[in-house]
């Protein structure tokens, strides 16, 4: 595990780490006291006096004399049990603190990542894969939380191992040195296995990322796959990934199993050799030999646990690197100035584009401009339509209006103020947006509406439903406003979803409403209902309509025609359709299936 993870963890854990370390030291001291109590216990059992460095065999007598207790078998056993109870209680407190540190660590990681994601520039956010974001926010952060738990557990294990090594050294320094030497040789032998653990973790990360992507994309396109009979194709892709994950899991398991088996066998061989040397060469007395065996049999499992914790920390290194990489990408993509709450806009004059150019490659001039040198005005409380062929730049202009994109060159003005920096959040709080593909949450109709304005009254809900021509169909639903609409609104028709999305946008009382091809996929009946709802809003707020179906823009106050990212025409629908050979006239003819230059 890298020093970077340790530093990151200690920074987030804060002041609780010294508390945990203090508890670990106390538990270790109690462990040492318990081992020392075994000295008088073995003597009282008639196994002989224990010789230890520093005249430790006399310490227990002084302790009992100091507290005025007789050094009887009953008293020693009672003290031993008391120490065990105290250790168990302190371990429980330590475990709770460790769990609290782990939980808070994962919460902080997730909150920081999500906060950076929320404040990232829209263009940079769209370059990230949704499945990758989900995986990092769930699986990788959870692995780091587990790594944090392993880190604190490792500290306790090392402390206990040091206590037992210290006690063993006091009993027999040569034998302890021999055992530690064997441990170092064993650790060196296990290094290749540790490297294999890291390699397996990296491969597992790749396969799990592929699985997350497969699940996300296949679920999103499940209806299309089902209707085209391509379900088996998706199944084959998913099966290949899951089998790769299973193979990687087994490879990792073999590494862990090999490591554990090698360590256990080596440990018992070392203990056997230790016993032989202690009896045949050093000729330890019985009591001292029993105590040494007790110390080393408690030491071996803890060293094994240290090795296991270390390997798990190595496994988590990949997740740490992934989380840190994503965090760095999101931090680098934060909007130029932090968005702050401000007073909502009340559009009085309108919006202006002044020589606005935008390209998705940023400063890379080799990337083609999405829009070039736009000079246009959108008057307040009027209906403006943006039309043009596919790829003309309509959606880009819409994203610039929403403040999701910032011009590469030029400026966007709202009532004469530049739309940038701290103004962005206030502007976004002042607009409504109805996309081509309506999105609803797996919640009730009421819940979906209140998402836009949590404090909305019942009267407000009914008013926006009526304004969006949605009141009638909502009334017919089994539980009315409290009917669950299903995942992405699957239990509603396309027209019903679109009208409900419009109602949600209107609940915000926006000063500008942008409809991005909102009727493009609707049947004539639902298109007419949406169109009537829009007409009722005409004059009450600023309407911007991005449209392919030009029948929806006939009542617009002005039409702006885009082609190849440039404005080629603008004016009222009547004026533009009257221009022989004009772009709008040709678009209308194509929309109505009229050939030649017939009069519309």
Coordinates of C-alpha atoms in Angstrom, one line a residue:
X1 CA 0.0 0.0 0.0
X2 CA 1.3 3.4 -1.0
X3 CA 2.2 6.2 1.3
X4 CA -0.3 8.3 -0.6
X5 CA -3.2 6.2 0.7
X6 CA -1.9 6.2 4.2
X7 CA -1.6 10.0 4.1
X8 CA -5.0 10.4 2.6
X9 CA -6.6 8.1 5.2
X10 CA -4.9 9.8 8.1
X11 CA -6.1 13.2 6.8
X12 CA -9.7 12.1 6.7
X13 CA -9.6 10.1 9.9
X14 CA -8.5 13.2 11.8
X15 CA -8.2 13.2 15.6
X16 CA -9.8 9.8 16.1
X17 CA -6.6 8.0 15.0
X18 CA -4.7 9.0 18.2
X19 CA -7.6 7.8 20.3
X20 CA -7.6 4.4 18.5
X21 CA -3.9 4.2 18.8
X22 CA -4.2 5.0 22.5
X23 CA -6.7 2.2 23.0
X24 CA -4.5 -0.2 21.0
X25 CA -1.6 0.6 23.3
X26 CA -3.8 0.0 26.4
X27 CA -5.0 -3.3 25.0
X28 CA -1.5 -4.3 24.2
X29 CA -0.4 -3.4 27.8
X30 CA -3.2 -5.5 29.2
X31 CA -2.1 -8.4 26.9
X32 CA 1.4 -8.0 28.3
X33 CA 0.0 -8.0 31.8
X34 CA -1.9 -11.1 31.1
X35 CA 1.3 -12.9 29.9
X36 CA 3.1 -11.7 33.0
X37 CA 0.3 -13.2 35.1
X38 CA 1.1 -16.6 33.6
X39 CA 4.4 -16.5 35.4
X40 CA 3.0 -16.8 39.0
X41 CA 0.2 -19.1 37.6
X42 CA 2.7 -21.6 36.3
X43 CA 4.7 -21.4 39.5
X44 CA 1.5 -22.0 41.6
X45 CA 0.7 -25.0 39.4
X46 CA 4.1 -26.5 40.4
X47 CA 5.8 -26.2 37.0
X48 CA 8.8 -24.3 38.5
X49 CA 10.0 -20.7 38.6
X50 CA 10.4 -18.8 35.3
X51 CA 13.6 -17.0 34.6
X52 CA 13.2 -13.8 32.6
X53 CA 15.3 -10.8 31.8
X54 CA 15.0 -7.8 34.0
X55 CA 13.9 -9.9 37.0
X56 CA 10.4 -10.0 35.7
X57 CA 9.7 -13.1 37.7
X58 CA 9.7 -10.8 40.8
X59 CA 7.5 -8.1 39.4
X60 CA 4.2 -9.9 40.0
X61 CA 5.1 -10.5 43.7
X62 CA 5.7 -6.7 44.2
X63 CA 2.4 -5.9 42.4
X64 CA 0.4 -8.2 44.7
X65 CA 2.2 -7.0 47.8
X66 CA 1.6 -3.4 46.8
X67 CA -2.2 -3.9 46.6
X68 CA -2.3 -6.1 49.6
X69 CA -3.5 -9.3 47.9
X70 CA -2.2 -12.8 48.6
X71 CA -0.4 -14.5 45.7
X72 CA -2.8 -17.4 45.8
X73 CA -4.1 -19.4 42.8
X74 CA -7.6 -18.0 43.3
X75 CA -6.4 -14.4 43.2
X76 CA -4.1 -14.9 40.2
X77 CA -6.9 -16.6 38.2
X78 CA -9.4 -13.8 39.2
X79 CA -6.9 -11.2 38.0
X80 CA -6.3 -13.1 34.8
X81 CA -10.0 -13.2 34.0
X82 CA -10.4 -9.5 35.0
X83 CA -7.7 -8.6 32.5
X84 CA -9.4 -10.7 29.8
X85 CA -12.7 -8.9 30.4
X86 CA -11.0 -5.5 30.3
X87 CA -9.3 -6.4 27.0
X88 CA -12.7 -7.6 25.5
X89 CA -14.4 -4.4 26.6
X90 CA -11.7 -2.1 25.2
X91 CA -11.6 -4.2 22.0
X92 CA -15.3 -3.6 21.6
X93 CA -14.8 0.2 21.9
X94 CA -11.9 0.0 19.5
X95 CA -14.0 -2.0 17.0
X96 CA -16.8 0.6 17.2
X97 CA -14.4 3.5 16.6
X98 CA -12.8 1.6 13.7
X99 CA -16.2 1.0 12.2
X100 CA -17.1 4.7 12.7
X101 CA -13.9 5.8 11.0
X102 CA -14.5 3.4 8.1
X103 CA -18.1 4.7 7.7
X104 CA -17.1 8.3 7.8
X105 CA -14.2 7.8 5.4
X106 CA -16.5 6.3 2.8
X107 CA -19.1 9.0 3.3
X108 CA -16.4 11.7 2.9
X109 CA -15.1 10.1 -0.3
X110 CA -18.5 9.7 -1.8
X111 CA -19.6 13.2 -0.8
X112 CA -16.5 14.8 -2.2
X113 CA -16.7 12.9 -5.5
X114 CA -20.4 13.7 -5.9
X115 CA -19.9 17.3 -5.0
X116 CA -17.2 17.6 -7.6
X117 CA -19.4 15.9 -10.1
X118 CA -22.3 18.3 -9.5
X119 CA -20.1 21.3 -9.9
X120 CA -18.2 20.0 -13.0
X121 CA -18.6 21.7 -16.3
X122 CA -21.2 20.1 -18.4
X123 CA -19.0 19.4 -21.3
X124 CA -16.4 17.7 -19.2
X125 CA -19.0 15.7 -17.4
X126 CA -20.4 14.4 -20.7
X127 CA -17.0 12.9 -21.5
X128 CA -17.2 10.6 -18.5
X129 CA -18.9 7.2 -18.7
X130 CA -21.9 6.8 -16.5
X131 CA -21.1 3.2 -15.7
X132 CA -17.6 4.2 -14.6
X133 CA -19.0 6.9 -12.3
X134 CA -21.4 4.4 -10.7
X135 CA -18.7 1.8 -10.2
X136 CA -16.3 4.3 -8.5
X137 CA -19.0 5.8 -6.3
X138 CA -20.1 2.4 -5.1
X139 CA -17.6 -0.5 -5.5
X140 CA -14.3 1.4 -5.4
X141 CA -15.3 3.6 -2.5
X142 CA -16.5 0.6 -0.5
X143 CA -13.2 -1.1 -1.1
X144 CA -11.4 1.9 0.2
X145 CA -13.6 1.8 3.3
X146 CA -12.7 -1.8 3.8
X147 CA -9.0 -0.8 3.3
X148 CA -9.4 1.8 6.0
X149 CA -10.7 -0.9 8.3
X150 CA -7.8 -3.1 7.5
X151 CA -5.4 -0.3 8.1
X152 CA -6.6 0.3 11.7
X153 CA -6.8 -3.5 12.3
X154 CA -3.2 -3.8 11.1
X155 CA -2.1 -1.3 13.6
X156 CA -3.6 -3.3 16.4
X157 CA -2.2 -6.6 15.1
X158 CA 1.3 -5.1 14.8
X159 CA 1.0 -3.7 18.4
X160 CA 0.0 -7.1 19.7
X161 CA 2.8 -8.8 17.8
X162 CA 5.3 -6.4 19.2
X163 CA 4.1 -7.2 22.8
X164 CA 4.5 -10.9 22.3
X165 CA 7.9 -10.5 20.6
X166 CA 9.0 -8.3 23.6
X167 CA 7.8 -10.9 26.1
X168 CA 9.5 -13.7 24.2
X169 CA 12.8 -11.7 24.1
X170 CA 12.6 -11.2 27.9
X171 CA 12.2 -15.0 28.3
X172 CA 14.9 -16.0 25.8
X173 CA 16.6 -13.5 23.5
X174 CA 18.4 -16.1 21.3
X175 CA 15.2 -18.1 20.6
X176 CA 13.3 -14.9 19.8
X177 CA 16.0 -13.8 17.4
X178 CA 15.8 -17.2 15.7
X179 CA 12.0 -16.9 15.4
X180 CA 12.2 -13.3 14.0
X181 CA 14.9 -14.4 11.5
X182 CA 12.6 -17.1 10.3
X183 CA 9.8 -14.6 10.0
X184 CA 11.9 -12.3 7.9
X185 CA 12.8 -15.1 5.5
X186 CA 9.2 -16.0 5.3
X187 CA 8.2 -12.4 4.5
X188 CA 10.8 -12.3 1.7
X189 CA 9.4 -15.6 0.3
X190 CA 5.9 -14.1 0.2
X191 CA 6.8 -10.9 -1.7
X192 CA 6.2 -12.5 -5.2
X193 CA 2.8 -13.5 -4.0
X194 CA 2.1 -10.0 -2.9
X195 CA 3.0 -8.7 -6.3
X196 CA 0.6 -11.3 -7.8
X197 CA -2.1 -9.9 -5.6
X198 CA -1.7 -6.4 -7.0
X199 CA -1.6 -7.7 -10.6
X200 CA -4.8 -9.7 -10.0
X201 CA -6.5 -6.7 -8.4
X202 CA -5.7 -4.6 -11.5
X203 CA -7.1 -7.2 -13.8
X204 CA -10.2 -7.6 -11.7
X205 CA -10.7 -3.8 -11.8
X206 CA -10.8 -3.9 -15.6
X207 CA -13.2 -6.8 -15.8
X208 CA -15.6 -5.2 -13.2
X209 CA -15.5 -2.0 -15.1
X210 CA -16.5 -3.9 -18.3
X211 CA -19.3 -5.6 -16.4
X212 CA -20.7 -2.3 -15.0
X213 CA -20.6 -0.8 -18.5
X214 CA -22.3 -3.9 -20.0
X215 CA -25.1 -3.8 -17.4
X216 CA -25.7 0.0 -17.8
X217 CA -25.7 -0.1 -21.6
X218 CA -27.7 -3.3 -22.0
X219 CA -30.4 -2.1 -19.6
X220 CA -30.7 1.2 -21.4
X221 CA -31.1 -0.5 -24.7
X222 CA -33.0 -3.6 -23.5
X223 CA -36.2 -2.7 -25.4
X224 CA -34.3 -2.3 -28.7
X225 CA -32.4 -5.5 -28.1
X226 CA -35.6 -7.4 -27.3
X227 CA -37.4 -6.1 -30.3
X228 CA -34.5 -7.0 -32.6
X229 CA -34.0 -10.4 -31.1
X230 CA -30.4 -9.5 -30.0
X231 CA -30.8 -10.5 -26.4
X232 CA -28.5 -13.5 -26.9
X233 CA -25.8 -11.2 -28.2
X234 CA -26.0 -9.2 -25.0
X235 CA -26.0 -12.4 -23.0
X236 CA -22.8 -13.6 -24.7
X237 CA -21.1 -10.3 -23.9
X238 CA -22.2 -10.3 -20.3
X239 CA -21.4 -14.0 -19.9
X240 CA -17.9 -13.5 -21.2
X241 CA -17.3 -10.7 -18.7
X242 CA -18.7 -12.6 -15.8
X243 CA -16.6 -15.6 -16.6
X244 CA -13.5 -13.4 -16.8
X245 CA -14.4 -12.0 -13.3
X246 CA -14.9 -15.5 -12.0
X247 CA -11.5 -16.7 -13.4
X248 CA -9.8 -13.6 -11.9
X249 CA -11.5 -14.3 -8.6
X250 CA -10.2 -17.9 -8.6
X251 CA -6.7 -16.7 -9.5
X252 CA -6.8 -14.2 -6.6
X253 CA -8.2 -17.0 -4.3
X254 CA -5.4 -19.3 -5.3
X255 CA -2.9 -16.6 -4.5
X256 CA -4.4 -16.0 -1.1
X257 CA -4.7 -19.7 -0.4
X258 CA -1.2 -20.4 -1.4
X259 CA 0.0 -17.6 0.8
X260 CA -2.0 -18.7 3.7
X261 CA -1.0 -22.4 3.3
X262 CA 2.7 -21.5 2.9
X263 CA 2.6 -19.3 5.9
X264 CA 0.8 -21.8 8.1
X265 CA 3.0 -24.7 7.2
X266 CA 6.2 -22.6 7.5
X267 CA 4.9 -21.3 10.9
X268 CA 4.4 -24.7 12.3
X269 CA 7.7 -25.9 10.9
X270 CA 9.4 -22.9 12.6
X271 CA 7.6 -23.6 15.9
X272 CA 8.6 -27.3 15.7
X273 CA 12.2 -26.2 15.1
X274 CA 11.9 -23.7 18.0
X275 CA 10.7 -26.4 20.3
X276 CA 13.6 -28.7 19.3
X277 CA 16.2 -26.0 19.9
X278 CA 14.5 -24.9 23.1
X279 CA 14.5 -28.4 24.6
X280 CA 17.6 -30.0 23.0
X281 CA 20.0 -27.1 22.9
X282 CA 18.9 -24.3 25.2
X283 CA 17.3 -26.8 27.7
X284 CA 14.6 -24.4 28.9
X285 CA 12.9 -25.2 32.2
X286 CA 9.4 -26.6 31.8
X287 CA 7.6 -23.5 33.1
X288 CA 9.6 -21.2 30.8
X289 CA 9.1 -23.6 27.8
X290 CA 5.3 -23.6 28.4
X291 CA 5.2 -19.8 28.6
X292 CA 7.3 -19.5 25.4
X293 CA 5.1 -21.9 23.5
X294 CA 2.0 -20.0 24.7
X295 CA 3.5 -16.7 23.5
X296 CA 4.5 -18.0 20.1
X297 CA 1.2 -19.9 19.5
X298 CA -0.5 -16.5 20.1
X299 CA 2.0 -14.7 18.0
X300 CA 1.8 -16.9 14.9
X301 CA -2.0 -16.2 14.1
X302 CA -1.4 -12.5 14.5
X303 CA 1.5 -12.5 12.1
X304 CA -0.7 -14.5 9.7
X305 CA -3.5 -11.9 10.1
X306 CA -0.9 -9.1 9.4
X307 CA 0.0 -10.8 6.1
X308 CA -3.6 -11.2 5.2
X309 CA -4.4 -7.6 6.0
X310 CA -1.4 -6.4 4.0
X311 CA -2.5 -8.4 1.0
X312 CA -6.0 -6.9 1.2
X313 CA -4.5 -3.4 1.4
X314 CA -2.4 -4.2 -1.7
X315 CA -5.7 -5.2 -3.4
X316 CA -7.3 -1.9 -2.5
X317 CA -4.4 0.1 -4.0
X318 CA -6.1 -0.1 -7.5
X319 CA -9.3 1.3 -6.1
X320 CA -7.5 4.1 -4.4
X321 CA -5.7 5.1 -7.7
X322 CA -9.1 4.9 -9.5
X323 CA -10.9 7.1 -7.0
X324 CA -8.0 9.6 -6.9
X325 CA -7.9 9.8 -10.7
X326 CA -11.6 10.5 -11.0
X327 CA -11.4 13.0 -8.2
X328 CA -8.6 14.8 -10.0
X329 CA -10.5 14.8 -13.3
X330 CA -13.6 16.3 -11.6
X331 CA -11.7 18.9 -9.6
X332 CA -10.0 20.0 -12.8
X333 CA -13.4 20.3 -14.5
X334 CA -15.0 22.5 -11.8
X335 CA -16.7 25.5 -13.2
X336 CA -14.6 28.7 -13.4
X337 CA -16.3 30.2 -10.3
X338 CA -18.2 28.3 -7.6
X339 CA -21.9 28.5 -8.2
X340 CA -23.7 30.5 -5.5
X341 CA -27.3 31.0 -4.7
X342 CA -28.6 34.2 -6.1
X343 CA -31.9 36.0 -6.8
X344 CA -33.7 34.3 -9.7
X345 CA -33.7 36.2 -12.9
X346 CA -36.8 38.0 -14.2
X347 CA -36.1 38.3 -17.8
X348 CA -37.1 41.8 -18.9
X349 CA -35.3 42.6 -22.2
X350 CA -34.1 39.2 -23.5
X351 CA -31.0 37.3 -24.4
X352 CA -28.3 38.3 -26.9
X353 CA -25.5 36.3 -28.5
X354 CA -22.6 38.5 -29.5
X355 CA -20.2 36.8 -32.0
X356 CA -20.6 33.5 -30.2
X357 CA -18.4 30.7 -31.4
X358 CA -18.3 27.3 -29.7
X359 CA -16.3 24.1 -30.5
X360 CA -16.3 21.0 -28.4
X361 CA -12.5 20.7 -28.7
X362 CA -12.1 23.9 -26.6
X363 CA -8.9 25.7 -27.6
X364 CA -8.1 23.1 -30.2
X365 CA -8.6 25.1 -33.4
X366 CA -8.4 21.9 -35.5
X367 CA -11.9 20.8 -34.2
X368 CA -14.8 22.1 -36.3
X369 CA -16.9 24.8 -34.7
X370 CA -20.4 23.7 -33.6
X371 CA -21.6 27.3 -34.0
X372 CA -19.7 30.2 -35.5
X373 CA -20.0 33.9 -35.0
X374 CA -23.6 33.9 -33.9
X375 CA -25.3 37.3 -33.5
X376 CA -28.9 36.9 -32.4
X377 CA -31.5 38.2 -30.0
X378 CA -34.3 36.4 -28.1
X379 CA -36.8 39.0 -26.9
X380 CA -38.4 38.5 -23.5
X381 CA -42.0 37.1 -23.3
X382 CA -42.0 36.1 -26.9
X383 CA -41.8 32.8 -28.7
X384 CA -38.6 32.1 -30.6
X385 CA -38.1 29.0 -32.7
X386 CA -34.7 27.5 -33.6
X387 CA -34.9 25.4 -36.7
X388 CA -32.5 23.9 -39.2
X389 CA -31.3 20.5 -40.5
X390 CA -29.6 17.9 -38.3
X391 CA -26.2 19.1 -37.2
X392 CA -27.0 22.7 -37.7
X393 CA -26.1 23.6 -34.1
X394 CA -29.6 23.9 -32.6
X395 CA -28.9 21.8 -29.5
X396 CA -25.6 23.6 -29.0
X397 CA -27.3 26.9 -29.0
X398 CA -29.9 25.5 -26.5
X399 CA -27.1 24.3 -24.2
X400 CA -25.5 27.8 -24.4
X401 CA -28.9 29.4 -23.5
X402 CA -29.1 27.0 -20.5
X403 CA -25.7 28.0 -19.3
X404 CA -24.5 24.4 -19.6
X405 CA -21.8 25.5 -22.2
X406 CA -19.7 28.6 -22.2
X407 CA -18.7 30.2 -25.5
X408 CA -15.3 29.5 -26.8
X409 CA -15.4 33.0 -28.2
X410 CA -17.9 35.8 -27.8
X411 CA -20.5 36.3 -25.0
X412 CA -24.0 35.4 -24.0
X413 CA -25.9 38.3 -22.3
X414 CA -29.0 38.1 -20.1
X415 CA -30.7 41.5 -19.9
X416 CA -27.3 43.0 -20.8
X417 CA -25.3 41.0 -18.1
X418 CA -22.7 38.5 -19.2
X419 CA -23.9 34.9 -18.4
X420 CA -20.9 33.5 -16.6
X421 CA -19.4 32.8 -13.1
X422 CA -21.7 33.4 -10.2
X423 CA -24.6 34.3 -12.5
X424 CA -24.9 30.8 -13.8
X425 CA -26.6 29.3 -10.8
X426 CA -29.1 32.1 -10.5
X427 CA -29.9 31.7 -14.2
X428 CA -30.3 28.0 -13.9
X429 CA -32.7 28.5 -11.1
X430 CA -34.8 30.7 -13.3
X431 CA -35.4 28.5 -16.4
X432 CA -37.4 25.5 -17.3
X433 CA -36.2 22.8 -19.7
X434 CA -38.2 20.1 -21.5
X435 CA -36.0 17.6 -23.4
X436 CA -36.8 15.5 -26.4
X437 CA -36.7 12.4 -24.3
X438 CA -38.6 13.1 -21.1
X439 CA -37.0 11.7 -17.9
X440 CA -39.1 10.7 -14.9
X441 CA -38.0 9.2 -11.6
X442 CA -39.3 5.9 -10.3
X443 CA -41.6 7.7 -8.0
X444 CA -45.2 9.0 -7.9
X445 CA -46.5 11.7 -10.1
X446 CA -46.5 14.0 -7.0
X447 CA -42.9 13.1 -6.2
X448 CA -41.8 13.8 -9.8
X449 CA -43.4 17.2 -9.7
X450 CA -42.1 18.1 -6.2
X451 CA -38.6 17.4 -7.4
X452 CA -38.7 20.7 -9.2
X453 CA -40.2 22.6 -6.2
X454 CA -40.4 20.7 -2.9
X455 CA -42.6 23.2 -1.2
X456 CA -45.2 23.4 -3.9
X457 CA -48.8 23.4 -2.7
X458 CA -51.6 21.2 -3.9
X459 CA -53.1 24.1 -5.8
X460 CA -49.8 24.8 -7.6
X461 CA -49.6 21.1 -8.6
X462 CA -53.1 21.2 -10.0
X463 CA -52.4 24.5 -11.8
X464 CA -49.3 23.3 -13.7
X465 CA -51.0 20.0 -14.6
X466 CA -53.8 21.9 -16.1
X467 CA -51.4 24.3 -17.9
X468 CA -49.6 21.3 -19.4
X469 CA -52.8 19.5 -20.5
X470 CA -52.0 16.7 -18.0
X471 CA -54.7 17.1 -15.5
X472 CA -57.2 14.8 -17.2
X473 CA -54.9 11.8 -17.6
X474 CA -53.5 12.2 -14.1
X475 CA -57.0 12.1 -12.7
X476 CA -57.6 8.8 -14.5
X477 CA -54.6 7.1 -12.9
X478 CA -55.3 4.5 -10.2
X479 CA -54.0 6.6 -7.3
X480 CA -54.0 9.9 -9.1
X481 CA -51.1 12.1 -8.0
X482 CA -49.8 9.2 -5.8
X483 CA -49.5 6.7 -8.7
X484 CA -46.0 5.4 -9.2
X485 CA -44.9 6.0 -12.8
X486 CA -42.3 3.3 -13.0
X487 CA -38.6 3.4 -14.0
X488 CA -38.2 6.4 -16.2
X489 CA -42.0 6.7 -16.4
X490 CA -42.4 3.4 -18.2
X491 CA -46.0 3.0 -17.0
X492 CA -47.1 6.2 -18.9
X493 CA -47.3 6.8 -22.6
X494 CA -44.8 9.0 -24.4
X495 CA -47.3 11.9 -24.6
X496 CA -48.2 11.6 -20.9
X497 CA -44.5 11.6 -19.9
X498 CA -43.9 14.6 -22.1
X499 CA -46.9 16.5 -20.6
X500 CA -45.8 15.6 -17.0
X501 CA -42.3 16.8 -17.8
X502 CA -43.7 20.1 -19.1
X503 CA -45.8 20.5 -15.9
X504 CA -42.7 19.9 -13.8
X505 CA -40.8 22.6 -15.7
X506 CA -43.7 25.0 -15.3
X507 CA -43.8 24.4 -11.5
X508 CA -40.5 26.3 -11.2
X509 CA -42.3 29.4 -12.6
X510 CA -39.5 29.9 -15.1
X511 CA -38.7 33.2 -16.7
X512 CA -37.6 31.2 -19.8
X513 CA -38.8 27.8 -21.0
X514 CA -36.7 25.8 -23.5
X515 CA -38.4 23.0 -25.3
X516 CA -35.9 20.8 -27.2
X517 CA -37.8 19.0 -29.9
X518 CA -40.4 18.2 -27.2
X519 CA -43.1 17.0 -29.7
X520 CA -40.8 15.3 -32.2
X521 CA -41.6 11.7 -31.1
X522 CA -45.3 12.3 -30.4
X523 CA -48.4 11.3 -32.3
X524 CA -50.6 14.1 -33.8
X525 CA -53.1 14.0 -30.9
X526 CA -50.4 14.4 -28.2
X527 CA -48.5 16.9 -30.3
X528 CA -51.6 19.0 -30.5
X529 CA -52.1 18.8 -26.7
X530 CA -48.5 19.9 -26.1
X531 CA -48.9 22.6 -28.7
X532 CA -52.1 24.0 -27.1
X533 CA -50.3 24.0 -23.7
X534 CA -47.5 26.0 -25.2
X535 CA -49.8 28.5 -26.9
X536 CA -51.5 29.2 -23.5
X537 CA -48.0 30.2 -22.2
X538 CA -47.4 32.5 -25.1
X539 CA -46.8 36.0 -23.8
X540 CA -46.5 34.9 -20.1
X541 CA -42.8 33.9 -20.3
X542 CA -40.0 33.7 -22.8
X543 CA -40.4 30.6 -24.9
X544 CA -37.6 29.0 -27.0
X545 CA -38.5 26.0 -29.1
X546 CA -36.0 23.8 -30.9
X547 CA -38.1 22.0 -33.6
X548 CA -37.8 19.6 -36.4
X549 CA -41.6 19.5 -37.0
X550 CA -42.1 23.0 -38.4
X551 CA -45.9 22.9 -37.8
X552 CA -45.0 23.6 -34.1
X553 CA -43.4 27.0 -34.9
X554 CA -46.1 28.6 -37.1
X555 CA -47.2 30.8 -34.2
X556 CA -43.7 31.8 -33.2
X557 CA -42.9 35.5 -33.0
X558 CA -39.6 34.9 -34.7
X559 CA -37.8 32.0 -36.3
X560 CA -34.0 31.7 -36.4
X561 CA -32.7 29.3 -39.1
X562 CA -29.4 27.7 -38.5
X563 CA -27.2 25.8 -40.9
X564 CA -23.7 24.4 -40.3
X565 CA -23.5 26.4 -37.1
X566 CA -24.4 29.7 -38.6
X567 CA -27.5 31.8 -38.6
X568 CA -28.7 32.0 -42.2
X569 CA -32.2 33.5 -41.7
X570 CA -34.3 35.1 -39.1
X571 CA -37.8 36.7 -39.0
X572 CA -41.5 35.9 -38.6
X573 CA -42.7 32.6 -40.0
X574 CA -44.9 34.4 -42.6
X575 CA -41.9 36.5 -43.8
X576 CA -39.5 33.6 -44.1
X577 CA -42.0 31.3 -45.9
X578 CA -42.7 34.0 -48.4
X579 CA -39.0 34.1 -49.5
X580 CA -38.7 32.1 -52.6
X581 CA -35.6 29.8 -52.4
X582 CA -35.2 30.7 -48.7
X583 CA -33.9 28.1 -46.2
X584 CA -37.0 28.2 -44.1
X585 CA -39.3 27.8 -47.1
X586 CA -37.3 24.7 -48.3
X587 CA -37.5 23.2 -44.8
X588 CA -41.3 23.8 -44.7
X589 CA -41.7 22.2 -48.1
X590 CA -39.7 19.2 -47.0
X591 CA -41.8 19.0 -43.8
X592 CA -45.0 19.0 -45.7
X593 CA -43.8 16.8 -48.6
X594 CA -44.2 19.5 -51.2
X595 CA -41.9 19.3 -54.2
X596 CA -40.7 22.1 -56.5
X597 CA -41.4 25.7 -55.6
X598 CA -45.1 25.4 -54.9
X599 CA -46.8 28.0 -52.8
X600 CA -47.2 26.8 -49.2

